[in-house]
CSV table of C-alpha atoms in Angstrom, one decimal:
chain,number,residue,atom,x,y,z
A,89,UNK,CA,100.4,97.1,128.0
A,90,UNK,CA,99.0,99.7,126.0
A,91,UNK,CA,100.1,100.8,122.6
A,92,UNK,CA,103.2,102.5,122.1
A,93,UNK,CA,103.0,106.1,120.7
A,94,UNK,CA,106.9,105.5,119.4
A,95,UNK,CA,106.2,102.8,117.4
A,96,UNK,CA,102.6,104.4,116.4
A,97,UNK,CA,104.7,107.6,115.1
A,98,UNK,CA,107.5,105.2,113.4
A,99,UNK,CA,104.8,103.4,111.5
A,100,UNK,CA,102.2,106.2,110.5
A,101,UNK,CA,105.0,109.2,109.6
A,102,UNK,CA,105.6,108.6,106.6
A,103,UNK,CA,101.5,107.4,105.2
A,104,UNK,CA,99.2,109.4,103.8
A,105,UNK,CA,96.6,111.3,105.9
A,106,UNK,CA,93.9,108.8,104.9
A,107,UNK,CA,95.4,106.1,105.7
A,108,UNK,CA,96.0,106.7,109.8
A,109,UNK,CA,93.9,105.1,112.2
A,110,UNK,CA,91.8,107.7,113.8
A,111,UNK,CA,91.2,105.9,116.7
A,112,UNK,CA,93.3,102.9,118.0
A,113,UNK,CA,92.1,100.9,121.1
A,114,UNK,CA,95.1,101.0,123.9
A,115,UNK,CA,94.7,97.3,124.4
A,116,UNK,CA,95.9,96.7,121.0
A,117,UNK,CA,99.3,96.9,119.8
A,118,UNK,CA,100.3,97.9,116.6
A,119,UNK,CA,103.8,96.4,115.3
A,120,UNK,CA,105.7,96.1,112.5
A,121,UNK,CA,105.5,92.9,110.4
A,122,UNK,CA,109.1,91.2,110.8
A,123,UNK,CA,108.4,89.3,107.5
A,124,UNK,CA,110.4,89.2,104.5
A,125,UNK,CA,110.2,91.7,102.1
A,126,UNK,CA,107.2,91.8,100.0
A,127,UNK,CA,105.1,90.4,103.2
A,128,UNK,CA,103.1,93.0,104.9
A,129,UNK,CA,103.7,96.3,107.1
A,130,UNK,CA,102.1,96.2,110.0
A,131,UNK,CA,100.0,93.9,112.4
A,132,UNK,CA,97.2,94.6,115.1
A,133,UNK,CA,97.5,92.6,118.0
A,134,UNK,CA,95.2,92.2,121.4
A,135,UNK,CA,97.4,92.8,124.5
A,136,UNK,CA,94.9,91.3,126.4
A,137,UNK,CA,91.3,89.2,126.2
A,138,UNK,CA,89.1,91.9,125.0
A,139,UNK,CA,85.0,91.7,125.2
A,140,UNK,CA,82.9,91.0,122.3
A,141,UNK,CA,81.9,94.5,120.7
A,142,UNK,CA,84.6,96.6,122.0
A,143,UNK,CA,85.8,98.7,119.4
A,144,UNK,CA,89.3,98.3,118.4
A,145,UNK,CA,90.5,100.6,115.3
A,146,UNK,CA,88.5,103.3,113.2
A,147,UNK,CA,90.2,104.0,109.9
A,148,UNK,CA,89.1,106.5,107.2
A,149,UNK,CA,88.6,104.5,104.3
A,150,UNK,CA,90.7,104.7,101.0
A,151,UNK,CA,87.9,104.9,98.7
A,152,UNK,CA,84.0,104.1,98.8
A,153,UNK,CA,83.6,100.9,96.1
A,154,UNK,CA,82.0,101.7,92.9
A,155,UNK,CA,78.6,101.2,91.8
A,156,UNK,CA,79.9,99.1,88.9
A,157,UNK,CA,81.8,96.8,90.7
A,158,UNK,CA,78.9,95.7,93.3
A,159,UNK,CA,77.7,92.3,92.9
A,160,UNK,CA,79.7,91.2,89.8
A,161,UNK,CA,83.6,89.9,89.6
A,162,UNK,CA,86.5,91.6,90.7
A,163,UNK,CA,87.7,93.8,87.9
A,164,UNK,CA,90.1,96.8,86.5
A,165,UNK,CA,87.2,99.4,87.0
A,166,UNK,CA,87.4,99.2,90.9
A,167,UNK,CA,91.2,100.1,89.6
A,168,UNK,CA,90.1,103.1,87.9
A,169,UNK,CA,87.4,104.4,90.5
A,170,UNK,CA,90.0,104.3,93.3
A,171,UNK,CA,92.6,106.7,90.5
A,172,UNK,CA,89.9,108.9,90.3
A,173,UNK,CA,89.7,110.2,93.6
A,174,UNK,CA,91.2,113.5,94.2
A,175,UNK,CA,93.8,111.6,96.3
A,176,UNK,CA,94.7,109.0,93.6
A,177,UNK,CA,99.0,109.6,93.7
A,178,UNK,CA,98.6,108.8,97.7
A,179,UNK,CA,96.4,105.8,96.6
A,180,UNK,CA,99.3,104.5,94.6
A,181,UNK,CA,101.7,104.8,97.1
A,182,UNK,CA,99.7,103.3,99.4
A,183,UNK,CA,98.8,100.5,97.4
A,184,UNK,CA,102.4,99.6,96.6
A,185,UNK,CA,102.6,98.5,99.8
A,186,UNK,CA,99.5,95.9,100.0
A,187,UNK,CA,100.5,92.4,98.8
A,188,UNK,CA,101.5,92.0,96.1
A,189,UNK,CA,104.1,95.1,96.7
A,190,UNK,CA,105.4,97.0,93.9
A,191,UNK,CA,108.7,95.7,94.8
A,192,UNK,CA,108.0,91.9,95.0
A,193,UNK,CA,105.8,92.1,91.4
A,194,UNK,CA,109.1,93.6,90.0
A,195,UNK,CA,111.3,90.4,91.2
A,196,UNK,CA,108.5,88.0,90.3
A,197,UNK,CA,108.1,89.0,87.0
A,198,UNK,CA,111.6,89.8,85.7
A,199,UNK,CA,112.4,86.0,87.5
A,200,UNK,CA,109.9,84.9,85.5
A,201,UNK,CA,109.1,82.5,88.8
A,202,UNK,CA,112.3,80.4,89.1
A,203,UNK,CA,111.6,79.2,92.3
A,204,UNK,CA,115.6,78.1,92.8
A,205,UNK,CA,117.2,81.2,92.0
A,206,UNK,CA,115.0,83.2,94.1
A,207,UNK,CA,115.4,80.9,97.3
A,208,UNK,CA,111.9,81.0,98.2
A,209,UNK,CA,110.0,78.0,99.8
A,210,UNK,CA,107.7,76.1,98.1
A,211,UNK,CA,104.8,77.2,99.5
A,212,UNK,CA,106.2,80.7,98.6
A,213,UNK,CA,107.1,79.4,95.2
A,214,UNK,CA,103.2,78.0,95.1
A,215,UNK,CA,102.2,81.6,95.6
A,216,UNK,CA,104.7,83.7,93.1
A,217,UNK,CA,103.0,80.6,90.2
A,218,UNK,CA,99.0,81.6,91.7
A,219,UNK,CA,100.3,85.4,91.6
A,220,UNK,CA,101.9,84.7,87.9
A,221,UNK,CA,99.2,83.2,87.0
A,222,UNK,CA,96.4,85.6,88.0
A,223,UNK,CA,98.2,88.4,86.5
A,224,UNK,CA,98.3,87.1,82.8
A,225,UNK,CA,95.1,86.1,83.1
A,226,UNK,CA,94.2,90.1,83.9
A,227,UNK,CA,96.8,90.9,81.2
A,228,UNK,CA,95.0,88.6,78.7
A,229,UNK,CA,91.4,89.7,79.4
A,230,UNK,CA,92.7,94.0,80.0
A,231,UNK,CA,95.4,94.4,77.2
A,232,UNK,CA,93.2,95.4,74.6
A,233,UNK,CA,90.3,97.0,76.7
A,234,UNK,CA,89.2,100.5,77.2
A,235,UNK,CA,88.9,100.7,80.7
A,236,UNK,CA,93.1,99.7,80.7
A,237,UNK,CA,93.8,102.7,78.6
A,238,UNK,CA,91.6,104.8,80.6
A,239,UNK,CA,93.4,103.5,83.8
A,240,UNK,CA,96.9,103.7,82.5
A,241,UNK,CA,96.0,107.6,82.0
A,242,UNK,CA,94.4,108.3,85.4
A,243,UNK,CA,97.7,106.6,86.6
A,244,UNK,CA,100.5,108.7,84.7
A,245,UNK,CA,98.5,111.6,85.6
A,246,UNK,CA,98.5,110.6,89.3
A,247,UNK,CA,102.2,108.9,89.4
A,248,UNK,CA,103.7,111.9,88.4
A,249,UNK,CA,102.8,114.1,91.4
A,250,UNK,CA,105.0,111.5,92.7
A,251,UNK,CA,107.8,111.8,90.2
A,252,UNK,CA,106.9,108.5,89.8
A,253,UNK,CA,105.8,106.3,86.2
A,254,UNK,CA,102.6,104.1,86.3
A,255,UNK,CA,102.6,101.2,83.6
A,256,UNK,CA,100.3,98.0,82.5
A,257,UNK,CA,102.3,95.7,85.5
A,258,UNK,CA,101.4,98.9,87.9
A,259,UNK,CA,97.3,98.7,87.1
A,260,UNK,CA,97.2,94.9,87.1
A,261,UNK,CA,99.4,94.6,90.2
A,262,UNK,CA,97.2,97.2,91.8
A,263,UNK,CA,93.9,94.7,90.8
A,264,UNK,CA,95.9,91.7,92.4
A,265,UNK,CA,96.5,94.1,95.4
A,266,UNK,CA,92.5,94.5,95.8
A,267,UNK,CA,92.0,90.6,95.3
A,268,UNK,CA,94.4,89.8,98.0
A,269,UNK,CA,93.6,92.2,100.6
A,270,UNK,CA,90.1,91.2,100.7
A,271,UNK,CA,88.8,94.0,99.2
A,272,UNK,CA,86.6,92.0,96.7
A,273,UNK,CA,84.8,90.3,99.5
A,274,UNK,CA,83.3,93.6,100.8
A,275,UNK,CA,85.4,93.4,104.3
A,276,UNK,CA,87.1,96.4,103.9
């Protein structure tokens, strides 16, 4: 089976330039994630045993990490570097769909994490307390800082080729975003 051009158009119409594959091995198919909202977009998936080495996906990347952030923790100026590229409104969108997605930090935090009135499982209620919990220990250590204020303007300026706002919750959610997708370990 080879990958299906529909289902390639369907998931890649509506992103930003940057952020389709350029090339995409036809022995891997590309779906979309079936998961609950909040979970994911899309998946890669072999459609066959393919041999060590073969390349699979080429993909422009978002942003090139910054200087500052190599070698030390995770922090709010890899949020600022990536809304000072020249593309930073299609970074935001983009971003608000990496987990944790705009839409599922907006339910977590007005719920305030009450795992029964939200229905979720406990392993899913384990993960809204370690996603609570992250993000007010970012909002403890950013809320007075420069770089914050500096990010919160690159962000309004950006957000509002969207006709979009960009608040505190949107720069720390965009942090947790980079933490979760692996981005502070370099594999992206």
């Amino acid at each position: 089976l080879e990958a299906d051009e529909s289902i390639l158009h369907d998931l890649f119409s509506s992103s930003p330039e940057f952020c389709k594959p350029i090339f995409i091995n036809p022995h891997v198919a590309i779906v979309a994630n079936k998961q609950p909202k909040g979970y994911g977009g899309r998946g890669y998936f072999a459609m066959k045993d393919i041999p060590p080495g073969t390349l699979l996906l080429v993909e422009k990347p978002i942003l090139q990490w910054p200087d500052e952030q190599i070698g030390r923790p995770l922090g709010l100026i890899s949020v600022e570097h990536a809304l000072l590229q020249d593309h930073a409104n299609q970074i935001i969108k983009a971003f608000e769909l990496l987990h944790p997605t705009k839409e599922y930090m907006k339910e977590l935090l007005l719920s305030k994490c009450e795992v029964t009135q939200r229905q979720r499982s406990r392993q899913d209620g384990n993960m809204d307390q370690r996603i609570l919990q992250l993000y007010n220990s970012y909002y403890e250590k950013y809320i007075h800082s420069h770089v914050l204020k500096r990010v919160l303007v690159l962000g309004r300026v950006a957000a509002a080729c969207n006709d979009d706002v960009f608040n505190v919750d949107d720069a720390l959610r965009m942090l947790l975003a980079l933490r979760f997708n692996a981005f502070g370990t370099g594999s992206y």
